[in-house]
């Protein structure tokens, strides 16, 4: 697939999606959001892709925010539709993807950039990364899930402090908050993401997709995570991956999961 604002590459079970708008510090505009949706959808459908790594081009920014020039003159109705569409086709879409997504945060992750990283299943950061939700400094609030995902990850008090001060935190603080899992140098960032992806690929992709669904259900209003876990656990018994995994364990050999 040919894109104007992103790059995609698939090797050895890993698809890397790179947001490629370096002159705009990889800011999200509507075209980039649409392209990301298409890239994630294609990677998820590709049976050769077991893990997706998302990062930004260059050494300054993962995503420095949304492209403000696109919505500066929006009405209330247009603003609401912007948030609803973006959440549906990208942020909620990524969070509920069955293929695990690792965000490799290689610089500024602000506003929509941090919201995109938080929609990913796991976040890694380079030591120069800075994160924040500066929306209230523009007279608006986070609209792509930031007010919901940030408290889930760092707690209500820290989330409100970050949102209400519109300030940035560095990578080590983000790690201490639980916002990112690991902090490494920029040179080590993608290799670490690939190392983690390779660990995931040794396991059942079918079981991983079911685990993602169960974990997400526990954080979604109106859903019972325990019931979802029980249902997905039961469904696992009907898969070829379960048969292979248990057979391999009993035969004391490494499992070769068929992905079914």
PDB file of C-alpha atoms in Angstrom:
ATOM      1  CA  UNK A   1       0.000   0.000   0.000  1.00  0.00           C
ATOM      2  CA  UNK A   2       1.232   3.484  -0.863  1.00  0.00           C
ATOM      3  CA  UNK A   3       0.844   6.211   1.764  1.00  0.00           C
ATOM      4  CA  UNK A   4       1.796   9.884   1.823  1.00  0.00           C
ATOM      5  CA  UNK A   5       2.213  10.360   5.574  1.00  0.00           C
ATOM      6  CA  UNK A   6       3.323   6.991   6.923  1.00  0.00           C
ATOM      7  CA  UNK A   7       5.768   4.219   6.090  1.00  0.00           C
ATOM      8  CA  UNK A   8       5.155   0.505   6.588  1.00  0.00           C
ATOM      9  CA  UNK A   9       7.566  -2.416   6.498  1.00  0.00           C
ATOM     10  CA  UNK A  10       7.050  -6.076   7.382  1.00  0.00           C
ATOM     11  CA  UNK A  11       9.926  -8.400   8.314  1.00  0.00           C
ATOM     12  CA  UNK A  12      10.007 -11.674  10.234  1.00  0.00           C
ATOM     13  CA  UNK A  13       6.501 -11.366  11.636  1.00  0.00           C
ATOM     14  CA  UNK A  14       6.793  -7.700  12.654  1.00  0.00           C
ATOM     15  CA  UNK A  15       5.120  -4.826  10.835  1.00  0.00           C
ATOM     16  CA  UNK A  16       6.615  -1.437  11.653  1.00  0.00           C
ATOM     17  CA  UNK A  17       4.404   1.578  11.008  1.00  0.00           C
ATOM     18  CA  UNK A  18       6.258   4.888  11.020  1.00  0.00           C
ATOM     19  CA  UNK A  19       4.458   8.227  11.041  1.00  0.00           C
ATOM     20  CA  UNK A  20       6.447  10.220   8.497  1.00  0.00           C
ATOM     21  CA  UNK A  21       5.726  13.961   8.668  1.00  0.00           C
ATOM     22  CA  UNK A  22       9.087  15.162  10.042  1.00  0.00           C
ATOM     23  CA  UNK A  23       8.598  18.811   9.034  1.00  0.00           C
ATOM     24  CA  UNK A  24       5.381  18.827  11.117  1.00  0.00           C
ATOM     25  CA  UNK A  25       6.946  16.800  13.959  1.00  0.00           C
ATOM     26  CA  UNK A  26       4.687  13.936  12.806  1.00  0.00           C
ATOM     27  CA  UNK A  27       1.511  15.819  13.833  1.00  0.00           C
ATOM     28  CA  UNK A  28      -1.750  13.996  13.219  1.00  0.00           C
ATOM     29  CA  UNK A  29      -4.037  15.404  10.555  1.00  0.00           C
ATOM     30  CA  UNK A  30      -7.152  13.738   9.174  1.00  0.00           C
ATOM     31  CA  UNK A  31      -5.285  12.152   6.257  1.00  0.00           C
ATOM     32  CA  UNK A  32      -2.656  10.650   8.575  1.00  0.00           C
ATOM     33  CA  UNK A  33      -5.344   9.278  10.892  1.00  0.00           C
ATOM     34  CA  UNK A  34      -7.072   7.652   7.910  1.00  0.00           C
ATOM     35  CA  UNK A  35      -3.801   6.206   6.605  1.00  0.00           C
ATOM     36  CA  UNK A  36      -2.962   4.817  10.034  1.00  0.00           C
ATOM     37  CA  UNK A  37      -6.368   3.144  10.180  1.00  0.00           C
ATOM     38  CA  UNK A  38      -5.770   1.500   6.811  1.00  0.00           C
ATOM     39  CA  UNK A  39      -2.250   0.403   7.770  1.00  0.00           C
ATOM     40  CA  UNK A  40      -3.362  -1.115  11.080  1.00  0.00           C
ATOM     41  CA  UNK A  41      -6.277  -2.860   9.394  1.00  0.00           C
ATOM     42  CA  UNK A  42      -4.018  -4.348   6.719  1.00  0.00           C
ATOM     43  CA  UNK A  43      -1.413  -5.482   9.261  1.00  0.00           C
ATOM     44  CA  UNK A  44      -4.059  -7.090  11.460  1.00  0.00           C
ATOM     45  CA  UNK A  45      -5.457  -9.035   8.497  1.00  0.00           C
ATOM     46  CA  UNK A  46      -1.991 -10.099   7.313  1.00  0.00           C
ATOM     47  CA  UNK A  47      -1.392 -13.581   8.731  1.00  0.00           C
ATOM     48  CA  UNK A  48       2.372 -13.079   8.497  1.00  0.00           C
ATOM     49  CA  UNK A  49       2.167 -10.130  10.925  1.00  0.00           C
ATOM     50  CA  UNK A  50       2.240 -11.207  14.565  1.00  0.00           C
ATOM     51  CA  UNK A  51       3.214  -7.883  16.209  1.00  0.00           C
ATOM     52  CA  UNK A  52       2.963  -4.234  15.151  1.00  0.00           C
ATOM     53  CA  UNK A  53       5.497  -1.576  16.198  1.00  0.00           C
ATOM     54  CA  UNK A  54       4.395   2.063  15.894  1.00  0.00           C
ATOM     55  CA  UNK A  55       6.931   4.890  15.919  1.00  0.00           C
ATOM     56  CA  UNK A  56       7.663   8.330  14.483  1.00  0.00           C
ATOM     57  CA  UNK A  57      10.246   9.350  11.911  1.00  0.00           C
ATOM     58  CA  UNK A  58      13.333  11.294  12.924  1.00  0.00           C
ATOM     59  CA  UNK A  59      14.759  11.811  16.400  1.00  0.00           C
ATOM     60  CA  UNK A  60      12.543  14.620  17.718  1.00  0.00           C
ATOM     61  CA  UNK A  61       8.982  13.372  17.801  1.00  0.00           C
ATOM     62  CA  UNK A  62       6.763  10.327  18.027  1.00  0.00           C
ATOM     63  CA  UNK A  63       3.735  12.544  17.366  1.00  0.00           C
ATOM     64  CA  UNK A  64       3.897  16.140  18.579  1.00  0.00           C
ATOM     65  CA  UNK A  65       0.106  16.483  18.624  1.00  0.00           C
ATOM     66  CA  UNK A  66      -2.831  17.069  16.339  1.00  0.00           C
ATOM     67  CA  UNK A  67      -2.651  19.429  13.376  1.00  0.00           C
ATOM     68  CA  UNK A  68      -4.388  22.417  15.022  1.00  0.00           C
ATOM     69  CA  UNK A  69      -4.746  24.317  11.751  1.00  0.00           C
ATOM     70  CA  UNK A  70      -7.306  21.734  10.613  1.00  0.00           C
ATOM     71  CA  UNK A  71      -9.830  22.386  13.376  1.00  0.00           C
ATOM     72  CA  UNK A  72      -9.124  25.902  14.675  1.00  0.00           C
ATOM     73  CA  UNK A  73     -12.371  27.210  13.133  1.00  0.00           C
ATOM     74  CA  UNK A  74     -14.620  24.208  13.895  1.00  0.00           C
ATOM     75  CA  UNK A  75     -18.073  24.552  15.434  1.00  0.00           C
ATOM     76  CA  UNK A  76     -19.277  22.492  18.426  1.00  0.00           C
ATOM     77  CA  UNK A  77     -20.892  19.988  16.093  1.00  0.00           C
ATOM     78  CA  UNK A  78     -17.793  19.628  13.907  1.00  0.00           C
ATOM     79  CA  UNK A  79     -15.571  19.289  16.973  1.00  0.00           C
ATOM     80  CA  UNK A  80     -17.709  16.480  18.376  1.00  0.00           C
ATOM     81  CA  UNK A  81     -17.721  14.660  15.046  1.00  0.00           C
ATOM     82  CA  UNK A  82     -13.942  15.027  14.768  1.00  0.00           C
ATOM     83  CA  UNK A  83     -13.414  13.313  18.130  1.00  0.00           C
ATOM     84  CA  UNK A  84     -16.002  10.609  17.451  1.00  0.00           C
ATOM     85  CA  UNK A  85     -14.569   9.659  14.069  1.00  0.00           C
ATOM     86  CA  UNK A  86     -10.956   9.734  15.257  1.00  0.00           C
ATOM     87  CA  UNK A  87     -11.695   7.551  18.259  1.00  0.00           C
ATOM     88  CA  UNK A  88     -13.613   5.055  16.134  1.00  0.00           C
ATOM     89  CA  UNK A  89     -11.199   4.602  13.246  1.00  0.00           C
ATOM     90  CA  UNK A  90      -7.879   4.910  15.075  1.00  0.00           C
ATOM     91  CA  UNK A  91      -7.645   5.188  18.857  1.00  0.00           C
ATOM     92  CA  UNK A  92     -10.353   2.697  19.907  1.00  0.00           C
ATOM     93  CA  UNK A  93      -9.516   0.637  16.825  1.00  0.00           C
ATOM     94  CA  UNK A  94      -5.878   0.206  17.864  1.00  0.00           C
ATOM     95  CA  UNK A  95      -6.779  -0.534  21.487  1.00  0.00           C
ATOM     96  CA  UNK A  96      -9.112  -3.350  20.434  1.00  0.00           C
ATOM     97  CA  UNK A  97      -6.866  -4.804  17.742  1.00  0.00           C
ATOM     98  CA  UNK A  98      -6.202  -8.523  18.149  1.00  0.00           C
ATOM     99  CA  UNK A  99      -2.585  -8.084  17.022  1.00  0.00           C
ATOM    100  CA  UNK A 100      -0.414  -6.638  19.818  1.00  0.00           C
ATOM    101  CA  UNK A 101       0.786  -3.085  19.195  1.00  0.00           C
ATOM    102  CA  UNK A 102       3.980  -1.705  20.765  1.00  0.00           C
ATOM    103  CA  UNK A 103       4.438   2.074  20.743  1.00  0.00           C
ATOM    104  CA  UNK A 104       8.102   3.043  20.421  1.00  0.00           C
ATOM    105  CA  UNK A 105       7.943   6.643  21.645  1.00  0.00           C
ATOM    106  CA  UNK A 106      11.034   8.248  20.146  1.00  0.00           C
ATOM    107  CA  UNK A 107      10.543  11.896  21.169  1.00  0.00           C
ATOM    108  CA  UNK A 108       7.663  14.275  21.823  1.00  0.00           C
ATOM    109  CA  UNK A 109       4.319  12.532  22.408  1.00  0.00           C
ATOM    110  CA  UNK A 110       1.923  15.374  23.048  1.00  0.00           C
ATOM    111  CA  UNK A 111      -1.851  15.687  22.825  1.00  0.00           C
ATOM    112  CA  UNK A 112      -3.081  13.276  20.167  1.00  0.00           C
ATOM    113  CA  UNK A 113       0.401  11.753  20.075  1.00  0.00           C
ATOM    114  CA  UNK A 114       0.247  10.681  23.709  1.00  0.00           C
ATOM    115  CA  UNK A 115      -3.345   9.566  23.199  1.00  0.00           C
ATOM    116  CA  UNK A 116      -2.204   7.376  20.308  1.00  0.00           C
ATOM    117  CA  UNK A 117       0.618   5.888  22.385  1.00  0.00           C
ATOM    118  CA  UNK A 118      -1.852   5.168  25.208  1.00  0.00           C
ATOM    119  CA  UNK A 119      -4.158   3.363  22.781  1.00  0.00           C
ATOM    120  CA  UNK A 120      -1.312   0.939  22.008  1.00  0.00           C
ATOM    121  CA  UNK A 121      -1.010  -2.155  24.187  1.00  0.00           C
ATOM    122  CA  UNK A 122       2.539  -1.449  25.426  1.00  0.00           C
ATOM    123  CA  UNK A 123       4.663   1.699  25.455  1.00  0.00           C
ATOM    124  CA  UNK A 124       8.457   1.964  25.311  1.00  0.00           C
ATOM    125  CA  UNK A 125      10.279   5.306  25.304  1.00  0.00           C
ATOM    126  CA  UNK A 126      13.626   6.745  24.371  1.00  0.00           C
ATOM    127  CA  UNK A 127      15.337   8.752  27.097  1.00  0.00           C
ATOM    128  CA  UNK A 128      14.726  12.035  25.235  1.00  0.00           C
ATOM    129  CA  UNK A 129      10.949  11.508  25.092  1.00  0.00           C
ATOM    130  CA  UNK A 130       8.591  14.095  26.559  1.00  0.00           C
ATOM    131  CA  UNK A 131       4.887  13.409  27.127  1.00  0.00           C
ATOM    132  CA  UNK A 132       1.904  15.549  27.937  1.00  0.00           C
ATOM    133  CA  UNK A 133      -1.669  16.606  27.197  1.00  0.00           C
ATOM    134  CA  UNK A 134      -1.519  20.378  26.579  1.00  0.00           C
ATOM    135  CA  UNK A 135      -5.073  20.757  25.263  1.00  0.00           C
ATOM    136  CA  UNK A 136      -6.401  23.007  28.054  1.00  0.00           C
ATOM    137  CA  UNK A 137      -3.792  25.611  27.080  1.00  0.00           C
ATOM    138  CA  UNK A 138      -5.728  25.874  23.798  1.00  0.00           C
ATOM    139  CA  UNK A 139      -9.134  26.106  25.447  1.00  0.00           C
ATOM    140  CA  UNK A 140     -10.111  22.525  24.654  1.00  0.00           C
ATOM    141  CA  UNK A 141      -9.711  19.113  26.322  1.00  0.00           C
ATOM    142  CA  UNK A 142      -8.195  15.843  25.095  1.00  0.00           C
ATOM    143  CA  UNK A 143     -10.646  14.390  22.585  1.00  0.00           C
ATOM    144  CA  UNK A 144      -9.080  11.113  21.519  1.00  0.00           C
ATOM    145  CA  UNK A 145      -9.473   9.191  24.776  1.00  0.00           C
ATOM    146  CA  UNK A 146      -6.877  11.035  26.846  1.00  0.00           C
ATOM    147  CA  UNK A 147      -9.175  11.817  29.771  1.00  0.00           C
ATOM    148  CA  UNK A 148     -10.061   8.120  30.036  1.00  0.00           C
ATOM    149  CA  UNK A 149      -6.852   6.210  29.301  1.00  0.00           C
ATOM    150  CA  UNK A 150      -4.453   8.433  31.249  1.00  0.00           C
ATOM    151  CA  UNK A 151      -6.235   7.911  34.634  1.00  0.00           C
ATOM    152  CA  UNK A 152      -6.342   4.175  33.937  1.00  0.00           C
ATOM    153  CA  UNK A 153      -2.570   4.138  33.465  1.00  0.00           C
ATOM    154  CA  UNK A 154      -1.286   6.653  36.027  1.00  0.00           C
ATOM    155  CA  UNK A 155      -4.189   7.208  38.437  1.00  0.00           C
ATOM    156  CA  UNK A 156      -6.724  10.029  38.718  1.00  0.00           C
ATOM    157  CA  UNK A 157      -4.564  12.490  40.652  1.00  0.00           C
ATOM    158  CA  UNK A 158      -1.541  12.342  38.368  1.00  0.00           C
ATOM    159  CA  UNK A 159      -3.761  12.375  35.288  1.00  0.00           C
ATOM    160  CA  UNK A 160      -5.601  15.506  36.421  1.00  0.00           C
ATOM    161  CA  UNK A 161      -2.322  17.208  37.285  1.00  0.00           C
ATOM    162  CA  UNK A 162      -0.945  16.505  33.806  1.00  0.00           C
ATOM    163  CA  UNK A 163      -4.168  17.602  32.107  1.00  0.00           C
ATOM    164  CA  UNK A 164      -4.846  20.734  34.192  1.00  0.00           C
ATOM    165  CA  UNK A 165      -1.265  22.050  34.167  1.00  0.00           C
ATOM    166  CA  UNK A 166      -0.820  21.175  30.467  1.00  0.00           C
ATOM    167  CA  UNK A 167       2.755  20.302  31.414  1.00  0.00           C
ATOM    168  CA  UNK A 168       5.174  17.744  30.020  1.00  0.00           C
ATOM    169  CA  UNK A 169       6.864  14.896  31.857  1.00  0.00           C
ATOM    170  CA  UNK A 170      10.136  13.257  30.877  1.00  0.00           C
ATOM    171  CA  UNK A 171      10.634   9.597  30.060  1.00  0.00           C
ATOM    172  CA  UNK A 172      11.854   8.544  33.516  1.00  0.00           C
ATOM    173  CA  UNK A 173       8.863  10.203  35.175  1.00  0.00           C
ATOM    174  CA  UNK A 174       6.586   8.472  32.675  1.00  0.00           C
ATOM    175  CA  UNK A 175       8.186   5.169  33.643  1.00  0.00           C
ATOM    176  CA  UNK A 176       7.736   5.888  37.353  1.00  0.00           C
ATOM    177  CA  UNK A 177       4.085   6.743  36.702  1.00  0.00           C
ATOM    178  CA  UNK A 178       3.538   3.469  34.814  1.00  0.00           C
ATOM    179  CA  UNK A 179       2.836   5.318  31.584  1.00  0.00           C
ATOM    180  CA  UNK A 180       5.696   3.538  29.793  1.00  0.00           C
ATOM    181  CA  UNK A 181       7.202   0.122  30.529  1.00  0.00           C
ATOM    182  CA  UNK A 182      10.846   0.755  29.688  1.00  0.00           C
ATOM    183  CA  UNK A 183      13.174   3.678  28.898  1.00  0.00           C
ATOM    184  CA  UNK A 184      16.296   3.215  26.744  1.00  0.00           C
ATOM    185  CA  UNK A 185      18.482   5.293  24.467  1.00  0.00           C
ATOM    186  CA  UNK A 186      17.107   6.191  21.070  1.00  0.00           C
ATOM    187  CA  UNK A 187      19.490   3.727  19.412  1.00  0.00           C
ATOM    188  CA  UNK A 188      18.181   0.933  21.621  1.00  0.00           C
ATOM    189  CA  UNK A 189      14.475   1.738  21.222  1.00  0.00           C
ATOM    190  CA  UNK A 190      13.493  -0.214  18.091  1.00  0.00           C
ATOM    191  CA  UNK A 191      15.786  -3.161  18.965  1.00  0.00           C
ATOM    192  CA  UNK A 192      14.048  -3.381  22.357  1.00  0.00           C
ATOM    193  CA  UNK A 193      10.636  -3.276  20.695  1.00  0.00           C
ATOM    194  CA  UNK A 194      11.734  -6.025  18.303  1.00  0.00           C
ATOM    195  CA  UNK A 195      13.109  -8.107  21.176  1.00  0.00           C
ATOM    196  CA  UNK A 196       9.781  -7.827  23.001  1.00  0.00           C
ATOM    197  CA  UNK A 197       7.909  -8.629  19.792  1.00  0.00           C
ATOM    198  CA  UNK A 198      10.005 -11.775  19.299  1.00  0.00           C
ATOM    199  CA  UNK A 199       9.112 -12.937  22.818  1.00  0.00           C
ATOM    200  CA  UNK A 200       5.436 -12.447  22.001  1.00  0.00           C
ATOM    201  CA  UNK A 201       5.768 -14.354  18.735  1.00  0.00           C
ATOM    202  CA  UNK A 202       6.901 -17.484  20.556  1.00  0.00           C
ATOM    203  CA  UNK A 203       3.432 -17.677  22.075  1.00  0.00           C
ATOM    204  CA  UNK A 204      -0.030 -18.268  20.659  1.00  0.00           C
ATOM    205  CA  UNK A 205      -1.265 -15.274  18.652  1.00  0.00           C
ATOM    206  CA  UNK A 206      -4.807 -16.601  19.082  1.00  0.00           C
ATOM    207  CA  UNK A 207      -4.462 -16.671  22.867  1.00  0.00           C
ATOM    208  CA  UNK A 208      -2.866 -13.199  22.873  1.00  0.00           C
ATOM    209  CA  UNK A 209      -5.842 -11.768  20.973  1.00  0.00           C
ATOM    210  CA  UNK A 210      -8.220 -13.312  23.502  1.00  0.00           C
ATOM    211  CA  UNK A 211      -6.151 -11.931  26.403  1.00  0.00           C
ATOM    212  CA  UNK A 212      -6.290  -8.422  24.909  1.00  0.00           C
ATOM    213  CA  UNK A 213     -10.062  -8.701  24.648  1.00  0.00           C
ATOM    214  CA  UNK A 214     -10.374  -9.844  28.277  1.00  0.00           C
ATOM    215  CA  UNK A 215      -8.077  -7.127  29.665  1.00  0.00           C
ATOM    216  CA  UNK A 216      -9.891  -4.396  27.714  1.00  0.00           C
ATOM    217  CA  UNK A 217     -13.288  -5.627  28.914  1.00  0.00           C
ATOM    218  CA  UNK A 218     -12.262  -5.092  32.532  1.00  0.00           C
ATOM    219  CA  UNK A 219     -11.567  -1.420  31.788  1.00  0.00           C
ATOM    220  CA  UNK A 220     -14.683  -0.762  29.718  1.00  0.00           C
ATOM    221  CA  UNK A 221     -17.759   0.697  31.376  1.00  0.00           C
ATOM    222  CA  UNK A 222     -20.724  -1.653  31.360  1.00  0.00           C
ATOM    223  CA  UNK A 223     -18.667  -4.775  30.732  1.00  0.00           C
ATOM    224  CA  UNK A 224     -17.771  -7.501  33.201  1.00  0.00           C
ATOM    225  CA  UNK A 225     -14.121  -8.361  32.682  1.00  0.00           C
ATOM    226  CA  UNK A 226     -14.374 -11.583  34.667  1.00  0.00           C
ATOM    227  CA  UNK A 227     -17.210 -12.864  32.486  1.00  0.00           C
ATOM    228  CA  UNK A 228     -15.277 -11.960  29.350  1.00  0.00           C
ATOM    229  CA  UNK A 229     -12.220 -13.756  30.713  1.00  0.00           C
ATOM    230  CA  UNK A 230     -14.250 -16.897  31.424  1.00  0.00           C
ATOM    231  CA  UNK A 231     -15.767 -16.799  27.931  1.00  0.00           C
ATOM    232  CA  UNK A 232     -12.417 -16.284  26.183  1.00  0.00           C
ATOM    233  CA  UNK A 233     -10.764 -18.916  28.373  1.00  0.00           C
ATOM    234  CA  UNK A 234     -13.419 -21.418  27.355  1.00  0.00           C
ATOM    235  CA  UNK A 235     -13.106 -20.510  23.686  1.00  0.00           C
ATOM    236  CA  UNK A 236      -9.360 -21.183  23.870  1.00  0.00           C
ATOM    237  CA  UNK A 237     -10.069 -24.877  24.365  1.00  0.00           C
ATOM    238  CA  UNK A 238     -11.561 -25.093  20.881  1.00  0.00           C
ATOM    239  CA  UNK A 239      -8.471 -23.763  19.097  1.00  0.00           C
ATOM    240  CA  UNK A 240      -5.685 -25.577  17.273  1.00  0.00           C
ATOM    241  CA  UNK A 241      -3.209 -23.449  19.224  1.00  0.00           C
ATOM    242  CA  UNK A 242      -4.490 -24.902  22.521  1.00  0.00           C
ATOM    243  CA  UNK A 243      -4.143 -28.434  21.201  1.00  0.00           C
ATOM    244  CA  UNK A 244      -0.593 -27.745  19.984  1.00  0.00           C
ATOM    245  CA  UNK A 245       0.438 -25.864  23.130  1.00  0.00           C
ATOM    246  CA  UNK A 246      -0.708 -28.540  25.549  1.00  0.00           C
ATOM    247  CA  UNK A 247       0.586 -31.387  23.379  1.00  0.00           C
ATOM    248  CA  UNK A 248       3.998 -29.736  23.090  1.00  0.00           C
ATOM    249  CA  UNK A 249       4.123 -29.197  26.849  1.00  0.00           C
ATOM    250  CA  UNK A 250       3.324 -32.845  27.572  1.00  0.00           C
ATOM    251  CA  UNK A 251       5.833 -34.008  24.963  1.00  0.00           C
ATOM    252  CA  UNK A 252       8.459 -31.614  26.393  1.00  0.00           C
ATOM    253  CA  UNK A 253       9.079 -29.832  23.102  1.00  0.00           C
ATOM    254  CA  UNK A 254       8.736 -26.270  21.831  1.00  0.00           C
ATOM    255  CA  UNK A 255       5.252 -25.488  20.542  1.00  0.00           C
ATOM    256  CA  UNK A 256       4.776 -24.532  16.905  1.00  0.00           C
ATOM    257  CA  UNK A 257       1.513 -22.633  16.998  1.00  0.00           C
ATOM    258  CA  UNK A 258      -0.562 -22.738  13.800  1.00  0.00           C
ATOM    259  CA  UNK A 259      -2.331 -19.487  14.699  1.00  0.00           C
ATOM    260  CA  UNK A 260      -5.818 -20.979  14.660  1.00  0.00           C
TER     261      UNK A 260
END
